Tab-separated table of C-alpha atoms and ligand atoms in Angstrom:
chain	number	residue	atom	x	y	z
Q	1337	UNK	CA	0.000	0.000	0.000
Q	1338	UNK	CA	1.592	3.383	-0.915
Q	1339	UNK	CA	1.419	5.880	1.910
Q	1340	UNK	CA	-0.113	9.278	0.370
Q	1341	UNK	CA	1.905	12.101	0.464
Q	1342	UNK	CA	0.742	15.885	0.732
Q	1343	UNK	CA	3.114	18.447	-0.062
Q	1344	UNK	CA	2.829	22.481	0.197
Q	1345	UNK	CA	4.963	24.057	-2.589
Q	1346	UNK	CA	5.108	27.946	-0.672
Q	1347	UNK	CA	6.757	29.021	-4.069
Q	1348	UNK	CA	8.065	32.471	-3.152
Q	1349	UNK	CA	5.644	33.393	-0.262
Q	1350	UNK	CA	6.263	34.636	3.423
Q	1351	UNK	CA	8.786	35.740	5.074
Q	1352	UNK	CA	11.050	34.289	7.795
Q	1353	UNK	CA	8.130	35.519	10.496
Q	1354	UNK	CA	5.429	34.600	8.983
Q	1355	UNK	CA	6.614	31.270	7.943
Q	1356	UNK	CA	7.212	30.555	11.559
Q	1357	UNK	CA	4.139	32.074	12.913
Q	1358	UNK	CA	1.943	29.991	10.127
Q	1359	UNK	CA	3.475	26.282	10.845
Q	1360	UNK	CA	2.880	27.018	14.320
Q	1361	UNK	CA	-0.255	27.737	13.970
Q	1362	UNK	CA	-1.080	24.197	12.017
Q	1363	UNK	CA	1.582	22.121	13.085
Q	1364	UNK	CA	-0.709	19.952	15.764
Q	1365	UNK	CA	-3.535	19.515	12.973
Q	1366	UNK	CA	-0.732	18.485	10.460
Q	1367	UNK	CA	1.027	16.062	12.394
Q	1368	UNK	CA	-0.649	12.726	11.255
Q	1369	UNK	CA	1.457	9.354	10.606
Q	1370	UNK	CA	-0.812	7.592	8.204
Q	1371	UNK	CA	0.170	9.836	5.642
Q	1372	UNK	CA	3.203	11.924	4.888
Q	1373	UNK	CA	3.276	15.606	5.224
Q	1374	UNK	CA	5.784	18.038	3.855
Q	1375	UNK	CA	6.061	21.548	3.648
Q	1376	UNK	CA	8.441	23.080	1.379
Q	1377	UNK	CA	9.403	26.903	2.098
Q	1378	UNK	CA	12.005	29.201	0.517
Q	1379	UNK	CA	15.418	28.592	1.107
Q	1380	UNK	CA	15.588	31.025	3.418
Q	1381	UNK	CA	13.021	29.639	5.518
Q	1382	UNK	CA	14.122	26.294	5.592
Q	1383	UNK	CA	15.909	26.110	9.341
Q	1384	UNK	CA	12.723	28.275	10.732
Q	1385	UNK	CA	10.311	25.843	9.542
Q	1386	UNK	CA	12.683	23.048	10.689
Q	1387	UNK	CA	12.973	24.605	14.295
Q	1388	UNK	CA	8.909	24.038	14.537
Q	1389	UNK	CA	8.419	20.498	12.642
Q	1390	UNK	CA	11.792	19.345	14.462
Q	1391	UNK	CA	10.217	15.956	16.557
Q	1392	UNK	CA	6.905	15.491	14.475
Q	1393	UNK	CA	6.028	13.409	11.590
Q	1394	UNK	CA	6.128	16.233	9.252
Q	1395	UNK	CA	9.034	16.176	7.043
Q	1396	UNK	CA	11.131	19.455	5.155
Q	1397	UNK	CA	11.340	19.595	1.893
Q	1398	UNK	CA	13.331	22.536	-0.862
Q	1399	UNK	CA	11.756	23.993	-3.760
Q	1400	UNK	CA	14.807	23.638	-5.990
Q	1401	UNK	CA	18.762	22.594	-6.003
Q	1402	UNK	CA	22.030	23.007	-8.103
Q	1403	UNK	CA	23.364	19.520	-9.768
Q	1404	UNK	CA	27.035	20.433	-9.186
Q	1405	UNK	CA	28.090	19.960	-5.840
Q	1406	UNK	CA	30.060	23.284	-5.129
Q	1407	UNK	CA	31.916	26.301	-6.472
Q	1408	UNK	CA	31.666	29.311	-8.547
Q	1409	UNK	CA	27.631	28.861	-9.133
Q	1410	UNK	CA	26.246	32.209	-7.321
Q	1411	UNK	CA	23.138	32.235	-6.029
Q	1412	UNK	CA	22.445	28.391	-6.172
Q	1413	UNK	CA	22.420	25.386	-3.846
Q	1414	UNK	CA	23.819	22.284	-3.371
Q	1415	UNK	CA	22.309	19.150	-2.136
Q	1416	UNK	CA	24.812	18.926	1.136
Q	1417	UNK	CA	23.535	22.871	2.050
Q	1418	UNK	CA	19.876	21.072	1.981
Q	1419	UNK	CA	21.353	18.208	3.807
Q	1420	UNK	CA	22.818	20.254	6.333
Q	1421	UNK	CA	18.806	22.054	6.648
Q	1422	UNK	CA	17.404	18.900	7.206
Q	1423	UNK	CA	15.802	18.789	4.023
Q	1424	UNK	CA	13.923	15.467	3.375
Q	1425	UNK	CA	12.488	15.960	0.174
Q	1426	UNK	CA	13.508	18.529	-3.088
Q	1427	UNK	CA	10.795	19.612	-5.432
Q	1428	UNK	CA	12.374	19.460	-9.589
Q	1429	UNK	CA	11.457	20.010	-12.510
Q	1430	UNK	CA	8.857	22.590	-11.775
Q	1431	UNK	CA	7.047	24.107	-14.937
Q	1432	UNK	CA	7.835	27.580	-13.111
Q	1433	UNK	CA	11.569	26.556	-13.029
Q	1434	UNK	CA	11.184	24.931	-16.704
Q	1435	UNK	CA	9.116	28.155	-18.030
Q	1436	UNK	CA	10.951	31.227	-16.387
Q	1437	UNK	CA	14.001	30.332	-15.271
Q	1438	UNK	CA	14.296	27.755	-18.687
Q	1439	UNK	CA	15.566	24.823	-17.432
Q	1440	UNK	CA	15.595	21.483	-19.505
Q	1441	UNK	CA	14.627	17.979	-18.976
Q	1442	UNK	CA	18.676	17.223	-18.929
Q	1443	UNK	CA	18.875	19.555	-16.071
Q	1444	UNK	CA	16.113	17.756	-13.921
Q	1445	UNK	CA	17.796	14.533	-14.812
Q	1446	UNK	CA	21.035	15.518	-13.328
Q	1447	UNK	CA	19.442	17.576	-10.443
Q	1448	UNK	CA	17.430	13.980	-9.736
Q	1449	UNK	CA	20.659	12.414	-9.282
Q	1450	UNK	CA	22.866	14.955	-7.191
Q	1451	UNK	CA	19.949	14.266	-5.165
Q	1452	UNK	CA	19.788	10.766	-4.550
Q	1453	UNK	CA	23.437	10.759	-3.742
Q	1454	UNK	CA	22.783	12.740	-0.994
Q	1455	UNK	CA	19.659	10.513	-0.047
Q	1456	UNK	CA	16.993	13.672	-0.433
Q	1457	UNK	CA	13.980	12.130	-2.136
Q	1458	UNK	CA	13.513	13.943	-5.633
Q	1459	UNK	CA	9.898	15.548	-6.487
Q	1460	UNK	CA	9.713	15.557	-10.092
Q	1461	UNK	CA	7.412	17.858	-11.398
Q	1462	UNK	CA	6.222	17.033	-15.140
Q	1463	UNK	CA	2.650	18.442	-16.992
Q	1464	UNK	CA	1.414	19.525	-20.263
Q	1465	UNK	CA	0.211	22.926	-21.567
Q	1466	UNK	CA	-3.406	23.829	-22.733
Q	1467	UNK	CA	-2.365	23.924	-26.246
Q	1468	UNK	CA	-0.612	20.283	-25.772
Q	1469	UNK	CA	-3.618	18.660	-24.588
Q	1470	UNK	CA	-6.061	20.357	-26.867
Q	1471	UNK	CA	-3.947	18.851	-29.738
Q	1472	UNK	CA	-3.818	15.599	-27.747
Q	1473	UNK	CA	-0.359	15.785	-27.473
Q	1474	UNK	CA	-0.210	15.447	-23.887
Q	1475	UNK	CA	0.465	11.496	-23.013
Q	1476	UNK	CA	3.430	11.625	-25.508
Q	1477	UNK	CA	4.735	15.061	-23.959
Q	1478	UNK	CA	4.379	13.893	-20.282
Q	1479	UNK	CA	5.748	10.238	-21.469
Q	1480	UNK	CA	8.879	12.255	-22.561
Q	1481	UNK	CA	9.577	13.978	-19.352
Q	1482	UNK	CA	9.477	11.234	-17.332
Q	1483	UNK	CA	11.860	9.231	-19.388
Q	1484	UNK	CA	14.166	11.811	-20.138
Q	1485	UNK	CA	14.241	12.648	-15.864
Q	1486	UNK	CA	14.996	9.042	-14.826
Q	1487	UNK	CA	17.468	8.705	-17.436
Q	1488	UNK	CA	20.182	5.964	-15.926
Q	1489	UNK	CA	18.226	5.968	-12.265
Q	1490	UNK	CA	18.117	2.980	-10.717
Q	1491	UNK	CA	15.304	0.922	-10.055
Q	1492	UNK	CA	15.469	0.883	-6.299
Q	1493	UNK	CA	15.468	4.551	-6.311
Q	1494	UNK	CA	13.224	4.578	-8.565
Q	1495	UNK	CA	11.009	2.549	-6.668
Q	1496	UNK	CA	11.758	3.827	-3.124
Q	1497	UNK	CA	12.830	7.517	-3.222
Q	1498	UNK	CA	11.093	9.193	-6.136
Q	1499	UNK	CA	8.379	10.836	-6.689
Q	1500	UNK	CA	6.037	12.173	-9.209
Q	1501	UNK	CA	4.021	15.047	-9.442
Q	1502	UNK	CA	1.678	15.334	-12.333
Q	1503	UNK	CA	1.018	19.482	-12.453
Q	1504	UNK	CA	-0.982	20.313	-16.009
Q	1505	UNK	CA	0.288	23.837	-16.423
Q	1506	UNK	CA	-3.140	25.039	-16.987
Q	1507	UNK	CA	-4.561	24.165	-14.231
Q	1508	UNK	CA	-1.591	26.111	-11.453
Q	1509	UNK	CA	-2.655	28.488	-9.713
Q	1510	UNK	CA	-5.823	28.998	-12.266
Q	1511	UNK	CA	-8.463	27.774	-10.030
Q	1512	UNK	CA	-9.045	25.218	-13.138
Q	1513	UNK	CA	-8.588	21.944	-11.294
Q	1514	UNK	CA	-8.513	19.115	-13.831
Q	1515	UNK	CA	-11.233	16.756	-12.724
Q	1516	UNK	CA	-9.807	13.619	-10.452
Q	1517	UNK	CA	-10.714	11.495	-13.455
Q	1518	UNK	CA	-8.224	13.280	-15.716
Q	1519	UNK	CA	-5.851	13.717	-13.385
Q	1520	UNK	CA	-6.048	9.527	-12.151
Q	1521	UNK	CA	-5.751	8.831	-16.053
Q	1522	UNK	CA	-2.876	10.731	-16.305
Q	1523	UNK	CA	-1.473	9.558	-13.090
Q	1524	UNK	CA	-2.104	5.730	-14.199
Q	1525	UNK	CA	-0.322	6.729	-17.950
Q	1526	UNK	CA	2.906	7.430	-15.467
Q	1527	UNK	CA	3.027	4.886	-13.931
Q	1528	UNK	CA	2.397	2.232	-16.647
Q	1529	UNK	CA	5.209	4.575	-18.267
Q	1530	UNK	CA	7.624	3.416	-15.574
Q	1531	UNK	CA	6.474	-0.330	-15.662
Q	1532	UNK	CA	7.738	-0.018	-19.165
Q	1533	UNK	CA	10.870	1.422	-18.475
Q	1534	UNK	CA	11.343	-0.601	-15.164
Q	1535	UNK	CA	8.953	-3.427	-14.148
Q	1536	UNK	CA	5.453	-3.616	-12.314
Q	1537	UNK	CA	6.743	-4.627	-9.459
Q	1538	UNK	CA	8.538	-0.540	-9.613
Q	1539	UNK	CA	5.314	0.978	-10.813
Q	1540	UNK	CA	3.299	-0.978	-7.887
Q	1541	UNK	CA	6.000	1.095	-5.483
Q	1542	UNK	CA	6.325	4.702	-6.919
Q	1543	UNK	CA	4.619	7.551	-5.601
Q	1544	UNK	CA	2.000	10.119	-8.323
Q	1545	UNK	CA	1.206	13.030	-6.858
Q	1546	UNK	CA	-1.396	15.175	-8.825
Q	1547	UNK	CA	-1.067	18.769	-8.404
Q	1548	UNK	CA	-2.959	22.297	-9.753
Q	1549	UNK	CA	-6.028	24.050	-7.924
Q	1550	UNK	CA	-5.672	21.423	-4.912
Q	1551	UNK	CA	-8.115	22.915	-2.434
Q	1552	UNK	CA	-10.077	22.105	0.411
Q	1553	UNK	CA	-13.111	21.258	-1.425
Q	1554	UNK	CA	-11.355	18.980	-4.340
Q	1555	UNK	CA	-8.964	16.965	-2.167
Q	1556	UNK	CA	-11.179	14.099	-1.181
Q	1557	UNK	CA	-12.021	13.385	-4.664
Q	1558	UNK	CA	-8.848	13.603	-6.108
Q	1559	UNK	CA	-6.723	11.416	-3.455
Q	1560	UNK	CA	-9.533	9.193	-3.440
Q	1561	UNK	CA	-8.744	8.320	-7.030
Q	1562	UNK	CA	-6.416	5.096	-7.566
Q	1563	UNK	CA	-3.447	5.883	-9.220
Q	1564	UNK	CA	-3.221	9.210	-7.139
Q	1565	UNK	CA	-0.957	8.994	-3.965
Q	1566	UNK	CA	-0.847	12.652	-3.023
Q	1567	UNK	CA	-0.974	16.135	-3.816
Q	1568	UNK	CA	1.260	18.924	-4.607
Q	1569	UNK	CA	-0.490	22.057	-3.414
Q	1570	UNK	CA	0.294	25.891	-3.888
Q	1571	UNK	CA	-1.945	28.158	-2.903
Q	1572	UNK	CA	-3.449	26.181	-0.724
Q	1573	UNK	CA	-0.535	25.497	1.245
Q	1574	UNK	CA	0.150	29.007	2.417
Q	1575	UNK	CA	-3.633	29.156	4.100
Q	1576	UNK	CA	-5.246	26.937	6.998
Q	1577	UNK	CA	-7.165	25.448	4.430
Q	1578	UNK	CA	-3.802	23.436	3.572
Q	1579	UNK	CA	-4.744	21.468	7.326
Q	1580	UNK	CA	-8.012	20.888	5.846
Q	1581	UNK	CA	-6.405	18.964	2.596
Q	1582	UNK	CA	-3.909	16.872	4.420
Q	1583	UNK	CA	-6.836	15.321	6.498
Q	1584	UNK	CA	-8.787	14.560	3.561
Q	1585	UNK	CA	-11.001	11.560	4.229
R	2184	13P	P1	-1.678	25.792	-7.098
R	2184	13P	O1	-2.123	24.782	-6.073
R	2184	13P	O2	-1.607	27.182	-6.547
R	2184	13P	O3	-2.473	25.679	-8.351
R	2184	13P	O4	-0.168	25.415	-7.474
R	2184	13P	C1	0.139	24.121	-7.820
R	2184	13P	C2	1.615	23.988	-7.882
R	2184	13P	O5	2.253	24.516	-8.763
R	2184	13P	C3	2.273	23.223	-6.817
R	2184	13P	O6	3.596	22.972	-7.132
């Protein structure tokens, strides 16, 4: 049975006060164990929001990471600083990082495993545009991320540290939630993707997280669905509505 995992992207929202003044505020309604929990703050807000989940089930996770592992790269970081935060988990591949900040499929690849050699549990974010679906391009264009980001990945990582989060582009932070049937199909199209590329046996073990417009009133229905084992949320997260969502019945 794959344990569901719930996951608040913050993106670039609060402060180093208001960070710690929100998880304090929902930590005792977040802290479940029959499901896995992780917040994921700025950088800079990393050790903050550590200093309040420290001792709970709630685990810390980054919003991004360099693939080399140190030097003359400024403004980036490596998987030992997020080591040395605590970190637990490292969101990739988002389509804000692949969009604005342009980074390519090789990229995610190579950022999935600096990771996993420092034994942080890759988030790898993949999703279509509008346009790609309405020209039903979407399975191949997902299909393609996926392979290209576990390019030479082992299959027990595979199977035990990584996860995937399904985000359709046009349905972040657009209030346009795709319905849990779309998002399951998709979900199910990964992972018979990676019982191609590995074995069932893999595809039984890996984690899909569906993510876009997760709110309060959606969540049931979409974790409920069968080839969806969590949720990526943004918006959401930064609001009390994100305690809501991770006790979804
Ligand atoms: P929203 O939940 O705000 O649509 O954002 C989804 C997302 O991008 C999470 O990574």
């Amino acid at each position: 049975m794959r344990k569901k995992i719930i996951a608040g992207n913050w993106k670039m929202n609060n402060t180093i006060s208001q960070a710690e003044d929100f998880v304090a505020s929902i930590i005792d309604r977040i802290n479940v164990s029959d499901r896995e929990v992780v917040i994921c703050p700025s950088f800079v807000c990393l050790d903050t929001v550590y200093s309040v989940i420290e001792n709970t089930n709630v685990k810390l996770g980054a919003q991004n990471v360099y693939f080399e592992e140190k030097g003359a790269y400024t403004g980036e970081i490596s998987a030992d600083m997020l080591v040395s935060c605590f970190v637990d988990y490292t969101i990739i591949g988002h389509s804000e990082r692949r969009n604005i900040f342009s980074e390519t499929d090789e990229m995610i690849n190579k950022k999935a495993k600096t990771l996993l050699t420092r034994d942080i549990k890759p988030i790898i974010c993949v999703g279509e545009t509008l346009e790609q679906r309405e020209q039903n391009k979407h399975f191949d264009f997902v299909k393609s991320q996926v392979i290209n980001a576990l390019k030479d990945i082992d299959e027990k990582s595979v199977a035990e540290k990584i996860v995937i989060a399904y985000e359709p582009i046009w349905a972040i932070g657009t209030g346009k939630t795709a319905t849990a049937e779309q998002a399951n199909e998709m979900c199910k199209f990964i992972r018979d993707t990676i019982s191609e590329l590995y074995s069932k046996k893999v595809a039984d073990k890996i984690r899909i997280q569906y993510g876009g417009s997760v709110n309060a009133k959606n969540a049931s229905q979409i974790l409920n669905m069968p080839d969806i084992d969590g949720a990526l949320v943004g918006g959401a997260s930064l609001k009390d509505e994100f305690v809501s969502i991770v006790n979804f019945e």
